[in-house]
Coordinates of C-alpha atoms and ligand atoms in Angstrom, one line a residue:
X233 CA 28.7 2.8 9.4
X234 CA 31.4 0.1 9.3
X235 CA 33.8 1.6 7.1
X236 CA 36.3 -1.5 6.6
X237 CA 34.4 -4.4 4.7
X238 CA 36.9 -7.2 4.5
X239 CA 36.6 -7.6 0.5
X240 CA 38.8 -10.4 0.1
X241 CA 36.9 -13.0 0.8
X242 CA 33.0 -11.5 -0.5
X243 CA 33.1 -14.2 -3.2
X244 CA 34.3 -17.5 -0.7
X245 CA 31.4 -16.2 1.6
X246 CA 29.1 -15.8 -1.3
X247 CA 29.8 -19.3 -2.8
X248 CA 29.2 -20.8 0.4
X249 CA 26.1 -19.4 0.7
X250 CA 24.8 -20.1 -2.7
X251 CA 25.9 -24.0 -2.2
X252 CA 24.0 -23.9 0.5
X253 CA 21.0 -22.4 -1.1
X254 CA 18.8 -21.4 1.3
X255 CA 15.4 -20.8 0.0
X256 CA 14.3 -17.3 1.6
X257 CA 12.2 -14.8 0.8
X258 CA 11.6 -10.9 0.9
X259 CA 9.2 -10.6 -2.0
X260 CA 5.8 -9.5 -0.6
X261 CA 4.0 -7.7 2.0
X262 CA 2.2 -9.9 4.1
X263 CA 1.6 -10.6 7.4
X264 CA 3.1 -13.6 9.4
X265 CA 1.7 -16.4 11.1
X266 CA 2.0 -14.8 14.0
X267 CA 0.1 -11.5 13.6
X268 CA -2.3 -13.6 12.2
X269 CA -3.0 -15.2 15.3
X270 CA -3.4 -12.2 17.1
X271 CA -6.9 -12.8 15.4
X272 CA -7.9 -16.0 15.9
X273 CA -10.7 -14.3 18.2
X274 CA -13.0 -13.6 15.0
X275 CA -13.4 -17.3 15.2
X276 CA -15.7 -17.4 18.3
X277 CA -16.8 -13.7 18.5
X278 CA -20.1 -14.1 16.4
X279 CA -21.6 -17.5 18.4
X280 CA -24.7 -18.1 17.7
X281 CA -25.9 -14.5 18.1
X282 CA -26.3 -12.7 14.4
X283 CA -28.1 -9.9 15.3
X284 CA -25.9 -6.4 15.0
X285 CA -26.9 -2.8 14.6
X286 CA -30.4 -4.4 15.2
X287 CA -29.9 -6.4 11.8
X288 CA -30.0 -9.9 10.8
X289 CA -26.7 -10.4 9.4
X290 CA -27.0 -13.8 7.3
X291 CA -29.0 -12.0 5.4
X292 CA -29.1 -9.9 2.1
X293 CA -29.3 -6.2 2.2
X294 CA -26.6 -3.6 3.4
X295 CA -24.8 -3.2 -0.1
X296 CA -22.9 0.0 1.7
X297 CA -22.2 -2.1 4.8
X298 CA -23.1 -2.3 8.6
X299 CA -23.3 1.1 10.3
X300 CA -20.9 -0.4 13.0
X301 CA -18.7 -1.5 10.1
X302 CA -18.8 2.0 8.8
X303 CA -18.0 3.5 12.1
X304 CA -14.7 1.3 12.3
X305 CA -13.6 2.2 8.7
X306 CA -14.2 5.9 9.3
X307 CA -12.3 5.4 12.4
X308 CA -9.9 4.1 10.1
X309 CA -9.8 6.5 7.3
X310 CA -10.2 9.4 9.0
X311 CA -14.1 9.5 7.3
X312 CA -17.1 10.6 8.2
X313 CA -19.4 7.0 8.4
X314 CA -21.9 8.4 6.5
X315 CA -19.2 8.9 3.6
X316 CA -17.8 4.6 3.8
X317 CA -19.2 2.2 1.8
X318 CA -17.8 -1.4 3.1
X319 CA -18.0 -3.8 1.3
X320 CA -15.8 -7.4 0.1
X321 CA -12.4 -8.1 1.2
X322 CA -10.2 -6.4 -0.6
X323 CA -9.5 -2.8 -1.1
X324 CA -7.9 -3.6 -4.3
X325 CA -11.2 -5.3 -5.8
X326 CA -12.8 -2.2 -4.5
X327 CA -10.4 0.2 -6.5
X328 CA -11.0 -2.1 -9.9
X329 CA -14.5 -1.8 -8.8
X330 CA -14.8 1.7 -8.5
X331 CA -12.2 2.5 -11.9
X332 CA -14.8 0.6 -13.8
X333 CA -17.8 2.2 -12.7
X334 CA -15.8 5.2 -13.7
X335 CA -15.2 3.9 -17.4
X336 CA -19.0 2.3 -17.6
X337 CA -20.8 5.3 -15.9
X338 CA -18.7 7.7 -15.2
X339 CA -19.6 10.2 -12.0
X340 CA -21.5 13.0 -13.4
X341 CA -19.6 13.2 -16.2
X342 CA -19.0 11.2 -19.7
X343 CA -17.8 7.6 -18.5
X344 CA -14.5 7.0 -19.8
X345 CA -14.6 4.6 -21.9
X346 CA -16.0 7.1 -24.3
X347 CA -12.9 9.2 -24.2
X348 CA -10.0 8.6 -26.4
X349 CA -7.6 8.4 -24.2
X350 CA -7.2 8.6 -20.0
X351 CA -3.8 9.2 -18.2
X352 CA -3.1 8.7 -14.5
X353 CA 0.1 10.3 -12.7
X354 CA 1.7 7.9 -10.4
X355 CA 3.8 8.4 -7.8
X356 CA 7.1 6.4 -8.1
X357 CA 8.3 4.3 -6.8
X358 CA 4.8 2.5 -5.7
X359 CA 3.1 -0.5 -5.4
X360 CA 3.2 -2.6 -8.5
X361 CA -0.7 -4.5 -8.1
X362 CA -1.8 -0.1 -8.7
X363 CA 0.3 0.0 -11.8
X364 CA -0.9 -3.9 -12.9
X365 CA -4.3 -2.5 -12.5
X366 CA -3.9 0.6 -14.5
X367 CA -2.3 -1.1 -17.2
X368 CA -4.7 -3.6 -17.6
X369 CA -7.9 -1.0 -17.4
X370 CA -5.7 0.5 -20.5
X371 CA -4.3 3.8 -18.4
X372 CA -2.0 5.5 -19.4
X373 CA 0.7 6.1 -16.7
X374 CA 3.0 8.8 -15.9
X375 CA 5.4 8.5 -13.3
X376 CA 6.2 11.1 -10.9
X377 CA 9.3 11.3 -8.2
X378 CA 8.2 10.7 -4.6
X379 CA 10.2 13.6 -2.5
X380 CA 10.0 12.1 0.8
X381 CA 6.7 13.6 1.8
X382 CA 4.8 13.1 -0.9
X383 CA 4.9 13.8 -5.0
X384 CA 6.8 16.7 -7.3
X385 CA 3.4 18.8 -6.8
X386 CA 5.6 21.5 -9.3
X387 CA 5.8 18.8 -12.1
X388 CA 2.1 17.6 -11.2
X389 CA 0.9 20.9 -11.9
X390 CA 3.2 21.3 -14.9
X391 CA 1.9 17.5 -16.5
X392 CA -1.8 18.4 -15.6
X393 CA -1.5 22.0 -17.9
X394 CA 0.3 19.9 -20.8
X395 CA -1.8 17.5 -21.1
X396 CA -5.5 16.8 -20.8
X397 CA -5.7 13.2 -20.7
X398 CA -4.9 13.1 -17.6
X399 CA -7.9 12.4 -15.2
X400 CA -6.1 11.1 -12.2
X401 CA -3.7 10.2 -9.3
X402 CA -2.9 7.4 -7.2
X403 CA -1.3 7.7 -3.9
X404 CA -0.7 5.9 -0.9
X405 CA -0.6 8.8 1.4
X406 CA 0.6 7.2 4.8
X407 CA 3.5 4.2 4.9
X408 CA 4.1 4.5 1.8
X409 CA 4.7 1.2 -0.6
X410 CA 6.8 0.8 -0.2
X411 CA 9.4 4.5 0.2
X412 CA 7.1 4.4 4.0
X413 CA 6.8 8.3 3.6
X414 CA 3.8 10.1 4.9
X415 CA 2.5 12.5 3.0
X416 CA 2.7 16.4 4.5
X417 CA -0.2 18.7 4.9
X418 CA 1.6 21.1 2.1
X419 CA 1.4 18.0 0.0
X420 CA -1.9 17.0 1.0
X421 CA -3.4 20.7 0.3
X422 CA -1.7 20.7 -3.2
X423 CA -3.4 17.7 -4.4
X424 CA -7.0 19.5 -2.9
X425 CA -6.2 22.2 -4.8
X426 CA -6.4 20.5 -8.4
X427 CA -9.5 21.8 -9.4
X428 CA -10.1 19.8 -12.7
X429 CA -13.5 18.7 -13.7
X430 CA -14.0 14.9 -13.4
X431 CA -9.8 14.4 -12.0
X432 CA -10.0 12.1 -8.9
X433 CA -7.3 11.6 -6.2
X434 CA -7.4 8.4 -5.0
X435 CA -5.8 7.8 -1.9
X436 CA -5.3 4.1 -1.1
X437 CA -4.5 3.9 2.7
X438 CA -3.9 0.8 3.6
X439 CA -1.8 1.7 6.1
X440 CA -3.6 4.2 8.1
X441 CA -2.7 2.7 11.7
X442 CA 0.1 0.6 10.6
X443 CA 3.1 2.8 13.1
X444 CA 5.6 0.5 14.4
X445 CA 7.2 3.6 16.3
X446 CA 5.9 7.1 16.8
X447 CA 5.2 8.2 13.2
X448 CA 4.2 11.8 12.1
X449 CA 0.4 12.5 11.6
X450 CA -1.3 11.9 8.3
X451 CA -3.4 15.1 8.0
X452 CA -7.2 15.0 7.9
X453 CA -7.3 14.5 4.1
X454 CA -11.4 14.5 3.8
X455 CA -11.3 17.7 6.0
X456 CA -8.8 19.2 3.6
X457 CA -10.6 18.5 0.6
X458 CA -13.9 19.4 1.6
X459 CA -12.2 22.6 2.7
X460 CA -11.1 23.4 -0.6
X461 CA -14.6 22.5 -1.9
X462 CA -13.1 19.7 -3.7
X463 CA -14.7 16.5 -2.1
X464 CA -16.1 15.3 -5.4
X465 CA -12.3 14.9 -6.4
X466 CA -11.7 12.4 -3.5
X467 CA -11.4 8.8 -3.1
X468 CA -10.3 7.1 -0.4
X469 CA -9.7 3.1 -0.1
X470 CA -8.6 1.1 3.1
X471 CA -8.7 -2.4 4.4
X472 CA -8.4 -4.6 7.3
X473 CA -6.5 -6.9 5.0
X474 CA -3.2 -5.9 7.9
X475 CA -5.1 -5.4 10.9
X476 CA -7.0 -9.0 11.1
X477 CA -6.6 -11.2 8.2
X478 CA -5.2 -10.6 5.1
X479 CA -8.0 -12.4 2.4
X480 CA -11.4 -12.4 5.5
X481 CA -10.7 -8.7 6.5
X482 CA -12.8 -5.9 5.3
X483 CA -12.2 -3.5 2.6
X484 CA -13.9 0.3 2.5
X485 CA -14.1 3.0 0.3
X486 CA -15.0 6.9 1.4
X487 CA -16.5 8.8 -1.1
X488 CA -18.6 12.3 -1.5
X489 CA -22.3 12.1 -1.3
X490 CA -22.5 12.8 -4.9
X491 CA -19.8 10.1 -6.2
X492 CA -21.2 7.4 -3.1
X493 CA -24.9 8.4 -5.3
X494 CA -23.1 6.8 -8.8
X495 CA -21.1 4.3 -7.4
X496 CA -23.9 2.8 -5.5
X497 CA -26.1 2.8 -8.4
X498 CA -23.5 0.8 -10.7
X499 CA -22.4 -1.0 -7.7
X500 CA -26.2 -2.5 -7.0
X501 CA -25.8 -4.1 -10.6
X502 CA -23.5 -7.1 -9.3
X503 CA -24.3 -7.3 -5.7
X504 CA -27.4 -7.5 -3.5
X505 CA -25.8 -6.9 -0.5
X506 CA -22.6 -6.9 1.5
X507 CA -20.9 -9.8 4.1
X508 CA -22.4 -8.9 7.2
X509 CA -21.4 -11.8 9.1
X510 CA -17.8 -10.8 8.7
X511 CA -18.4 -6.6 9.1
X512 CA -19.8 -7.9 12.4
X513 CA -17.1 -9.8 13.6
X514 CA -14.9 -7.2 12.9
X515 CA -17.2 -4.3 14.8
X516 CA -17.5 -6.7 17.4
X517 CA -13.7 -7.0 18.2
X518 CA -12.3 -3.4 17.3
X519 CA -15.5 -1.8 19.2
X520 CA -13.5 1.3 20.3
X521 CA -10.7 3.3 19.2
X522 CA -8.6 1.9 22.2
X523 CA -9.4 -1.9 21.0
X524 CA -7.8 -0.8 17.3
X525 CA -4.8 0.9 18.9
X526 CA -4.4 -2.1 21.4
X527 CA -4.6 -4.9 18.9
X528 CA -2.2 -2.7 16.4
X529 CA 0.3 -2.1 19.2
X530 CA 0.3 -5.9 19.2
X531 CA 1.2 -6.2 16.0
X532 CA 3.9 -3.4 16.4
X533 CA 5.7 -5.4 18.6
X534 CA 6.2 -8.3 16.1
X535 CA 7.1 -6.0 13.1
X536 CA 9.5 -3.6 14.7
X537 CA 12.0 -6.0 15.2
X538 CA 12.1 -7.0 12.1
X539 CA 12.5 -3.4 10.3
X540 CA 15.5 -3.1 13.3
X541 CA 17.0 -6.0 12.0
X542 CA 17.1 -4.5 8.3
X543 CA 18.5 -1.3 9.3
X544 CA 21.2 -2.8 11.6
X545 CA 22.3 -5.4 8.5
X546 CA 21.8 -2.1 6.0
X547 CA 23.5 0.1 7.8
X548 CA 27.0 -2.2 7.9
X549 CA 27.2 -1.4 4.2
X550 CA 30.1 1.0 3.3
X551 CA 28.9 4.7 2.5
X552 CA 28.1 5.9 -0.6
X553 CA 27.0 3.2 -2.6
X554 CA 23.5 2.9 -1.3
X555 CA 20.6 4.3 0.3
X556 CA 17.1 3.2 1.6
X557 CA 14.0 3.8 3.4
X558 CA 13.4 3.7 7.3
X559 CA 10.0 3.7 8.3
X560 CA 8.0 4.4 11.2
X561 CA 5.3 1.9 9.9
X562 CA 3.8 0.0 7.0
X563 CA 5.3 -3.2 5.7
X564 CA 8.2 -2.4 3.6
X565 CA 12.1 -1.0 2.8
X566 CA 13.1 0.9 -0.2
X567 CA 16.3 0.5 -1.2
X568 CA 17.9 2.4 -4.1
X569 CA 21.4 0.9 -5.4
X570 CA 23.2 4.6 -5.8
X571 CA 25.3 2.9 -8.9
X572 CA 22.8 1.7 -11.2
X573 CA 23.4 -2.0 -9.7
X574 CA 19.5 -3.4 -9.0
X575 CA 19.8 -5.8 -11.8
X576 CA 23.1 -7.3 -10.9
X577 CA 22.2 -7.5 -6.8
X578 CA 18.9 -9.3 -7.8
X579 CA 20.4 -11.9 -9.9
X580 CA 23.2 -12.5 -7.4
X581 CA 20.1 -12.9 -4.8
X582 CA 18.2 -15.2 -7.0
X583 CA 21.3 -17.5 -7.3
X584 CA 21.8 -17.8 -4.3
X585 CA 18.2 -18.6 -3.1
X586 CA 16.9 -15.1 -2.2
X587 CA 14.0 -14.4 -3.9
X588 CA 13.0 -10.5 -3.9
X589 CA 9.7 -8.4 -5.4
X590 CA 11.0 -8.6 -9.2
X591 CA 12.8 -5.8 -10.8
X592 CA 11.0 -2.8 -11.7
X593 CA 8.1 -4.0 -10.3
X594 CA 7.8 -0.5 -8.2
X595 CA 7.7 1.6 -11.6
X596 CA 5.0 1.5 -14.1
X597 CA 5.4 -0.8 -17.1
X598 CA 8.4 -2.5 -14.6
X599 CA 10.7 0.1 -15.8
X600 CA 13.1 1.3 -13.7
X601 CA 15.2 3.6 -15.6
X602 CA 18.1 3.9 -13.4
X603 CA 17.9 0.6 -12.5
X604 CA 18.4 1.3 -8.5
X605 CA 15.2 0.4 -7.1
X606 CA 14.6 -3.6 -4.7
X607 CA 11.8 -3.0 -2.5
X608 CA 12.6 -5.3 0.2
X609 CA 9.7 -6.8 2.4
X610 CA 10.4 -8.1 5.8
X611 CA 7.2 -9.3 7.5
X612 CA 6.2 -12.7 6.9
X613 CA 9.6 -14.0 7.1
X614 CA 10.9 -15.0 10.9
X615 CA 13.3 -13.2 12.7
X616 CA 16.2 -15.9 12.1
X617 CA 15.5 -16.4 8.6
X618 CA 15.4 -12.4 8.0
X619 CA 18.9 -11.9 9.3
X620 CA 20.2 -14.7 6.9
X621 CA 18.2 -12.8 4.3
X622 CA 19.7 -9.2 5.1
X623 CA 23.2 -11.2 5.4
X624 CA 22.9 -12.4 2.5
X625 CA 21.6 -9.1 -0.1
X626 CA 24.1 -6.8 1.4
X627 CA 27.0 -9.6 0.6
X628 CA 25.5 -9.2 -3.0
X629 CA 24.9 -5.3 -2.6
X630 CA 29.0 -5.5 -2.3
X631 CA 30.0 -8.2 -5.1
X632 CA 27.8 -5.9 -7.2
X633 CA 29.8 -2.9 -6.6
X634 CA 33.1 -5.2 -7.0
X635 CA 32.1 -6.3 -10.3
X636 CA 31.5 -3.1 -11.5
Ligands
PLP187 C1 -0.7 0.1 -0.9 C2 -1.4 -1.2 -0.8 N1 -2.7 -1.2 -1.2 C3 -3.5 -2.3 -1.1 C4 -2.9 -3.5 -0.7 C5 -3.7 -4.7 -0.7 O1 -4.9 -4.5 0.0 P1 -6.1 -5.4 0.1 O2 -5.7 -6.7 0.7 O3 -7.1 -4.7 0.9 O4 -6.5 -5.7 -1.4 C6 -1.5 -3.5 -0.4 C7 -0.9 -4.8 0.0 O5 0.3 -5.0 0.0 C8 -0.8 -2.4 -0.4 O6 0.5 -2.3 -0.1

């Protein structure tokens, strides 16, 4: 750490920069151009030949997906096949999807939209689209502290005896969004253990391959729950949406037998069938294991640098005033202002042209209590652009502090 920041001049540098004004960005997790055109392939793959798994894909039918498609999500998710249903683009859609069937049908048990009131417990800080979603399905939310390999499992089990609204949790068990942890097997077996009628544990893993660097194993969740005799209390959500292309990928959802039997009969409602065309062009390029490792190996290459360059710009900061995140994979940094300064960095940033994922966003309701919390998202931007970026927030991570 360099321990003797020139403060003289923070405000002169500052001022120069805002002049300037720059327009750069670090708000949201997507890919860049260039990982994108690691998949320009999918173009061409399907020529004129629509026949996969034996099946005309143009046309309607498959409302579960492809078998192949299944294979690759399961591959994906750690699933059995026979457990994915594939299905859109977008794991999120799927998620709302799948919460509403809950409400409308409900999985065995009364749908919830005829009880008074439904709770989830959510992990914090996370990914603000869950918490948009649970708010606007009229879900109660509770947060709970993310420890570094997973949630507070002693105030989880506290919450869950206190109070009986509570029907749920959402995680992203593996690069987290955006602290990047990945959740332990302790943590893992603690959330298999709830044995609550009609409670669900949804794990959203969008970033199941997503390592930039060696990166400790996710357990076998769906081995761990079925286990504990729990796989009715497991749902599990991933996409392509970061592997090919973010908006024509392929989103997939692994379920039990029992909860796949519900969900597919709500789900048959609203569709008559499932994008073949696209399930194929996916099966077709990530055929194997080694073709998915390959082509996300690819993609390493282009990220790593980028989370490098963060650390290396965070890491000239002075002690104590600071800490964040540094993960092995996944798309973002957490950063946690140590003296309550969030609000005061982010405005600085803003003025100055840097736009960042808006305050509180990472906490239910956007409340961030001790206002500490910018989740900082380096992927889309390039290289050149990032360091001016990083340059830039930690100049306003240390006129924060001076103001104070
Ligand atoms: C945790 C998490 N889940 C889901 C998504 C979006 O996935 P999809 O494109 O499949 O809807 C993101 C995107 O940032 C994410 O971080």
């Amino acid at each position: 750490m360099e321990q003797n920041i020139d403060y003289s001049d923070l405000k002169g540098r500052y001022n120069f920069l805002k002049k300037a004004k720059k327009e750069l960005d670090l708000t949201r997790g997507r890919p860049s151009s260039q990982q994108l055109d690691l998949s320009n392939n999918l173009e061409s793959i399907m020529a004129d030949n629509f026949i996969q798994d034996g099946i005309d894909t143009r046309n309607y039918g498959l409302l579960e997906g492809l078998p192949s498609a299944r294979e690759l999500a399961g591959h994906i998710l750690n699933s059995d096949p026979s457990n994915i249903f594939v299905n859109g683009t977008s794991s999120l859609t799927l998620m709302g999807h799948y919460l509403q069937s809950l409400f409308f049908q409900g999985s065995g048990q009364v749908p919830w939209k005829d009880l008074k009131k439904i709770s989830f417990l959510c992990p914090v800080p996370g990914y603000d689209r869950h918490f948009l979603m649970l708010e606007k399905l009229g879900i109660k939310m509770i947060p709970v502290p993310l420890l570094g390999k997973g949630p507070d499992l002693n105030l989880i089990e506290h919450l869950l005896e206190a109070d009986e609204s509570i029907k749920g949790i959402l995680c992203v068990p593996k690069h987290s969004n955006p602290t990047g942890e990945i959740y332990s097997k302790e943590c893992i077996e603690g959330l298999a253990n709830i044995k609550k009628v009609d409670f669900k544990v949804i794990f959203d893993n969008a970033y199941a391959v997503h390592d930039f660097e060696a990166s400790a194993e996710l357990p076998n969740i769906e081995k761990i729950f079925i286990e504990n005799d729990n796989h009715d209390s497991l749902v599990m959500l991933g996409s392509t949406s970061k592997i090919s292309l973010a908006g024509s990928g392929l989103a997939f959802l692994s379920l039990s037998p029992s909860n796949m039997n519900h969900f597919v009969n709500y789900f048959s409602r609203f569709s008559l069938g499932s994008d073949k065309v696209n399930q194929a062009r996916h099966a077709r390029i990530f055929n194997s294991k080694k073709a998915l490792d390959l082509h996300m190996k690819k993609l390493a290459k282009l990220l790593k640098p980028k989370f490098d360059l963060v650390q290396e710009k965070l890491n000239s900061l002075p002690e104590g005033i600071a800490t964040w995140t540094k993960p092995t994979g996944g798309y973002f940094v957490s950063f946690n202002s140590l003296n309550g300064n969030a609000s005061k960095i982010y405005n600085l940033c803003s003025e100055a042209g840097l736009k960042l994922t808006p305050l509180g966003a990472t906490f239910p309701y956007g409340k961030d209590l001790e206002n500490k919390n910018i989740r900082l998202a380096p992927t889309q931007i390039e290289l050149e652009d990032l360091s001016e970026a990083m340059d830039l927030f930690c100049l306003c991570v240390l006129l924060a502090e001076q103001e104070d």
